[in-house]
Amino acid sequence: PQEGIKFSIAQHGTQQWEEYINLPNPEDQGPPAPWNTKLNTFQQLILHRYLREERVAFSVRKIVEYILGSIYSDPPPFDMKETFASSDYATPIVFFLSPGTDPAQIMHNFAAEKGASERLVVKSLGQGQGPVTDKLIERGKEQGLWVLLQNCHLCTSWMPSLDAIIEKLGSADSTSKISPDFRLFLTSMLSKAFPVAVLQTSINITNEPPLGLRVNLQRSLASFQEHFDAHSRTDV
């Protein structure tokens, strides 16, 4: 197909192909005839890889939706309330960072809805922050704080300590001085330095920004509903 496309462009001119390349969503329309029927879905994905690389993710999503159904291409709106209910003091919640998302803001909003803003403590990690972070976690365990540690990938030297802390939390018994209200939240980019054992113990969240207007509206409406529910309970 590659040589045929080159010949088609040379023979029929570039106008049709320029119009196709400049479309806002070329993955929603086939390439110029006869390639709209000659190329299968995967071959069109390869075409987008060469002509409009920034649309490849959208093309892949379209293939997944075509083959498996929209349930696999449209992620459900993120529900912090359900995620929190599944956690406990020994089960951290890990947010993997992606462009356009802000776990810290999510946590601030959720803490406000739960009336726990004073309980939330946010700490940004970096080199040399290990000892301070250890003390913060100890205080959180005693006082039942919600400790949010941001950018764990920037403090690789402390990752073995984090692994040990989570292991101790998991092996704690009823005699341990750990408040049942204690929660540990972590944010990180994908990193080989992040302990695998922590991932296996934690609730892992990849809250990617919504693709498209419909999914964006669904997520916004879900967050509005949580806000209204929280205020209605407060009013009562």
CSV table of C-alpha atoms in Angstrom, one decimal:
chain,number,residue,atom,x,y,z
A,1,PRO,CA,0.0,0.0,0.0
A,2,GLN,CA,2.8,2.4,0.7
A,3,GLU,CA,4.0,2.5,-2.9
A,4,GLY,CA,0.5,2.8,-4.1
A,5,ILE,CA,-0.2,5.8,-1.9
A,6,LYS,CA,2.9,7.5,-3.2
A,7,PHE,CA,1.8,6.8,-6.8
A,8,SER,CA,-1.7,8.1,-6.0
A,9,ILE,CA,-0.4,11.4,-4.6
A,10,ALA,CA,1.9,11.8,-7.6
A,11,GLN,CA,-0.8,11.0,-10.2
A,12,HIS,CA,-3.8,12.8,-8.7
A,13,GLY,CA,-2.0,15.7,-7.0
A,14,THR,CA,-1.8,16.5,-3.3
A,15,GLN,CA,-5.0,18.6,-2.8
A,16,GLN,CA,-7.1,15.6,-1.6
A,17,TRP,CA,-4.4,14.4,0.7
A,18,GLU,CA,-3.7,17.9,2.1
A,19,GLU,CA,-7.4,18.2,2.9
A,20,TYR,CA,-7.3,14.8,4.6
A,21,ILE,CA,-4.2,15.5,6.6
A,22,ASN,CA,-5.5,18.9,7.8
A,23,LEU,CA,-8.8,17.5,9.0
A,24,PRO,CA,-9.3,18.0,12.8
A,25,ASN,CA,-10.1,14.4,13.3
A,26,PRO,CA,-8.8,12.4,10.3
A,27,GLU,CA,-9.3,9.1,12.1
A,28,ASP,CA,-13.1,9.7,11.9
A,29,GLN,CA,-12.9,9.8,8.1
A,30,GLY,CA,-11.2,7.5,5.6
A,31,PRO,CA,-8.3,8.6,3.5
A,32,PRO,CA,-9.0,9.7,-0.1
A,33,ALA,CA,-10.5,7.1,-2.4
A,34,PRO,CA,-9.8,4.4,-3.2
A,35,TRP,CA,-7.7,4.1,-0.1
A,36,ASN,CA,-10.7,4.5,2.2
A,37,THR,CA,-11.7,1.0,1.2
A,38,LYS,CA,-8.4,-0.5,0.3
A,39,LEU,CA,-6.8,0.1,3.8
A,40,ASN,CA,-8.1,-1.8,6.8
A,41,THR,CA,-8.4,-0.1,10.2
A,42,PHE,CA,-4.9,-1.1,11.3
A,43,GLN,CA,-3.3,0.1,8.1
A,44,GLN,CA,-5.1,3.4,8.5
A,45,LEU,CA,-3.6,3.6,11.9
A,46,ILE,CA,-0.1,3.2,10.4
A,47,LEU,CA,-1.0,6.0,7.9
A,48,HIS,CA,-1.9,8.3,10.8
A,49,ARG,CA,1.4,7.4,12.4
A,50,TYR,CA,3.2,8.9,9.4
A,51,LEU,CA,0.9,11.8,8.5
A,52,ARG,CA,-0.6,12.9,11.9
A,53,GLU,CA,1.4,11.3,14.7
A,54,GLU,CA,-0.5,13.3,17.4
A,55,ARG,CA,-3.7,11.5,16.4
A,56,VAL,CA,-2.4,8.0,16.9
A,57,ALA,CA,-3.8,7.7,20.4
A,58,PHE,CA,-7.2,8.6,19.1
A,59,SER,CA,-6.9,6.1,16.2
A,60,VAL,CA,-6.0,3.3,18.7
A,61,ARG,CA,-9.0,4.2,20.8
A,62,LYS,CA,-11.2,4.0,17.7
A,63,ILE,CA,-9.8,0.5,16.9
A,64,VAL,CA,-10.4,-0.7,20.5
A,65,GLU,CA,-14.0,0.7,20.3
A,66,TYR,CA,-14.6,-1.0,16.9
A,67,ILE,CA,-13.3,-4.4,18.0
A,68,LEU,CA,-14.2,-4.6,21.7
A,69,GLY,CA,-16.9,-2.0,22.1
A,70,SER,CA,-17.2,1.4,23.7
A,71,ILE,CA,-17.1,0.0,27.2
A,72,TYR,CA,-13.4,-0.5,26.7
A,73,SER,CA,-12.6,2.8,25.0
A,74,ASP,CA,-14.6,5.1,27.3
A,75,PRO,CA,-13.3,4.9,30.9
A,76,PRO,CA,-15.9,5.4,33.6
A,77,PRO,CA,-15.7,8.7,35.5
A,78,PHE,CA,-13.2,8.6,38.3
A,79,ASP,CA,-15.0,8.2,41.7
A,80,MET,CA,-12.8,9.2,44.6
A,81,LYS,CA,-15.5,8.2,47.1
A,82,GLU,CA,-15.5,4.6,45.9
A,83,THR,CA,-11.7,4.5,45.8
A,84,PHE,CA,-11.4,5.9,49.3
A,85,ALA,CA,-13.9,3.4,50.6
A,86,SER,CA,-11.7,0.5,49.3
A,87,SER,CA,-8.6,1.8,51.1
A,88,ASP,CA,-7.5,1.5,54.7
A,89,TYR,CA,-4.5,2.6,56.7
A,90,ALA,CA,-2.4,-0.3,55.3
A,91,THR,CA,-3.5,0.2,51.7
A,92,PRO,CA,-2.1,3.4,50.0
A,93,ILE,CA,-3.7,5.0,47.0
A,94,VAL,CA,-1.2,5.7,44.2
A,95,PHE,CA,-2.0,8.3,41.5
A,96,PHE,CA,0.1,7.9,38.4
A,97,LEU,CA,0.6,11.4,36.9
A,98,SER,CA,-0.6,12.2,33.4
A,99,PRO,CA,-0.9,15.5,31.6
A,100,GLY,CA,-4.0,17.5,32.5
A,101,THR,CA,-4.7,15.9,35.8
A,102,ASP,CA,-4.1,17.2,39.3
A,103,PRO,CA,-4.4,14.6,42.1
A,104,ALA,CA,-3.6,17.3,44.7
A,105,GLN,CA,-6.7,19.2,43.7
A,106,ILE,CA,-8.8,16.0,43.7
A,107,MET,CA,-7.6,15.3,47.2
A,108,HIS,CA,-8.3,18.9,48.4
A,109,ASN,CA,-11.8,18.8,47.0
A,110,PHE,CA,-12.5,15.3,48.4
A,111,ALA,CA,-11.2,16.3,51.9
A,112,ALA,CA,-13.4,19.4,51.8
A,113,GLU,CA,-16.5,17.3,51.0
A,114,LYS,CA,-15.7,14.9,53.8
A,115,GLY,CA,-15.0,17.7,56.3
A,116,ALA,CA,-11.4,16.6,56.6
A,117,SER,CA,-9.5,19.5,55.1
A,118,GLU,CA,-7.5,20.0,58.4
A,119,ARG,CA,-6.6,16.3,58.3
A,120,LEU,CA,-5.0,16.4,54.8
A,121,VAL,CA,-1.3,17.1,54.8
A,122,VAL,CA,0.5,17.5,51.4
A,123,LYS,CA,4.2,17.0,51.0
A,124,SER,CA,6.2,17.4,47.8
A,125,LEU,CA,9.1,15.0,47.6
A,126,GLY,CA,12.6,15.7,46.3
A,127,GLN,CA,16.2,14.7,47.1
A,128,GLY,CA,17.0,14.9,50.8
A,129,GLN,CA,13.3,14.8,51.9
A,130,GLY,CA,13.4,11.3,53.2
A,131,PRO,CA,13.9,12.0,57.0
A,132,VAL,CA,11.3,14.7,57.0
A,133,THR,CA,8.8,12.4,55.2
A,134,ASP,CA,9.4,9.6,57.7
A,135,LYS,CA,8.5,11.8,60.6
A,136,LEU,CA,5.4,13.1,58.7
A,137,ILE,CA,4.2,9.5,58.2
A,138,GLU,CA,4.8,8.6,61.8
A,139,ARG,CA,2.8,11.7,62.9
A,140,GLY,CA,0.1,10.7,60.4
A,141,LYS,CA,-0.2,7.2,61.8
A,142,GLU,CA,-0.6,8.6,65.3
A,143,GLN,CA,-3.0,11.4,64.6
A,144,GLY,CA,-5.0,9.8,61.8
A,145,LEU,CA,-3.9,12.2,59.1
A,146,TRP,CA,-4.3,11.9,55.4
A,147,VAL,CA,-0.7,12.2,54.1
A,148,LEU,CA,-0.3,13.0,50.4
A,149,LEU,CA,3.2,12.6,49.1
A,150,GLN,CA,3.7,14.2,45.7
A,151,ASN,CA,6.2,13.3,43.0
A,152,CYS,CA,7.7,10.1,44.5
A,153,HIS,CA,9.7,9.6,41.3
A,154,LEU,CA,11.8,12.6,42.3
A,155,CYS,CA,13.0,10.9,45.5
A,156,THR,CA,14.3,7.6,44.2
A,157,SER,CA,16.8,7.2,47.1
A,158,TRP,CA,13.8,7.1,49.6
A,159,MET,CA,11.9,4.4,47.7
A,160,PRO,CA,13.4,1.5,49.7
A,161,SER,CA,12.2,3.3,52.9
A,162,LEU,CA,8.8,3.6,51.4
A,163,ASP,CA,8.7,-0.1,50.6
A,164,ALA,CA,9.7,-0.9,54.2
A,165,ILE,CA,7.0,1.5,55.6
A,166,ILE,CA,4.2,-0.1,53.5
A,167,GLU,CA,5.4,-3.6,54.5
A,168,LYS,CA,5.2,-2.6,58.2
A,169,LEU,CA,1.8,-1.1,57.8
A,170,GLY,CA,0.6,-4.4,56.2
A,171,SER,CA,2.0,-6.5,59.1
A,172,ALA,CA,0.6,-4.2,61.9
A,173,ASP,CA,-1.7,-5.8,64.4
A,174,SER,CA,-4.3,-4.5,66.8
A,175,THR,CA,-1.7,-3.5,69.3
A,176,SER,CA,0.0,-1.2,66.9
A,177,LYS,CA,-0.4,2.5,67.6
A,178,ILE,CA,-1.9,3.3,64.1
A,179,SER,CA,-5.1,5.3,63.8
A,180,PRO,CA,-7.7,3.6,61.6
A,181,ASP,CA,-8.3,7.0,60.0
A,182,PHE,CA,-4.7,7.2,58.7
A,183,ARG,CA,-4.4,7.2,54.9
A,184,LEU,CA,-1.4,7.4,52.7
A,185,PHE,CA,-1.7,8.9,49.2
A,186,LEU,CA,1.2,8.9,46.7
A,187,THR,CA,1.6,10.5,43.3
A,188,SER,CA,4.3,9.5,40.8
A,189,MET,CA,5.3,9.4,37.2
A,190,LEU,CA,5.9,5.9,35.9
A,191,SER,CA,9.3,5.0,37.2
A,192,LYS,CA,11.4,1.8,37.5
A,193,ALA,CA,12.5,3.0,40.9
A,194,PHE,CA,8.9,2.8,42.3
A,195,PRO,CA,8.8,-0.3,44.4
A,196,VAL,CA,6.8,-3.2,42.8
A,197,ALA,CA,5.7,-4.4,46.3
A,198,VAL,CA,4.1,-1.0,47.0
A,199,LEU,CA,2.2,-1.2,43.7
A,200,GLN,CA,1.0,-4.7,44.6
A,201,THR,CA,-0.3,-3.5,47.9
A,202,SER,CA,-1.8,-0.2,46.8
A,203,ILE,CA,-4.9,0.9,44.9
A,204,ASN,CA,-3.4,2.3,41.7
A,205,ILE,CA,-5.1,5.1,39.8
A,206,THR,CA,-4.3,6.4,36.3
A,207,ASN,CA,-6.7,9.3,36.0
A,208,GLU,CA,-6.1,10.4,32.4
A,209,PRO,CA,-7.8,13.5,31.0
A,210,PRO,CA,-11.0,12.7,29.2
A,211,LEU,CA,-10.9,12.4,25.4
A,212,GLY,CA,-13.8,14.1,23.6
A,213,LEU,CA,-16.7,16.2,24.7
A,214,ARG,CA,-19.0,13.4,25.8
A,215,VAL,CA,-16.6,11.8,28.2
A,216,ASN,CA,-15.6,15.2,29.5
A,217,LEU,CA,-19.2,16.1,30.2
A,218,GLN,CA,-19.7,12.7,31.9
A,219,ARG,CA,-16.8,13.3,34.2
A,220,SER,CA,-17.9,16.8,35.0
A,221,LEU,CA,-21.5,15.7,35.8
A,222,ALA,CA,-20.2,13.0,38.0
A,223,SER,CA,-18.1,15.5,40.0
A,224,PHE,CA,-21.1,17.8,40.3
A,225,GLN,CA,-23.2,15.0,41.6
A,226,GLU,CA,-20.7,14.2,44.3
A,227,HIS,CA,-20.6,17.9,45.2
A,228,PHE,CA,-24.4,18.1,45.5
A,229,ASP,CA,-24.7,14.9,47.4
A,230,ALA,CA,-22.1,16.1,49.9
A,231,HIS,CA,-23.9,19.4,50.4
A,232,SER,CA,-27.3,17.9,50.7
A,233,ARG,CA,-26.1,15.6,53.5
A,234,THR,CA,-24.6,18.6,55.2
A,235,ASP,CA,-27.8,20.6,55.0
A,236,VAL,CA,-29.8,17.8,56.5
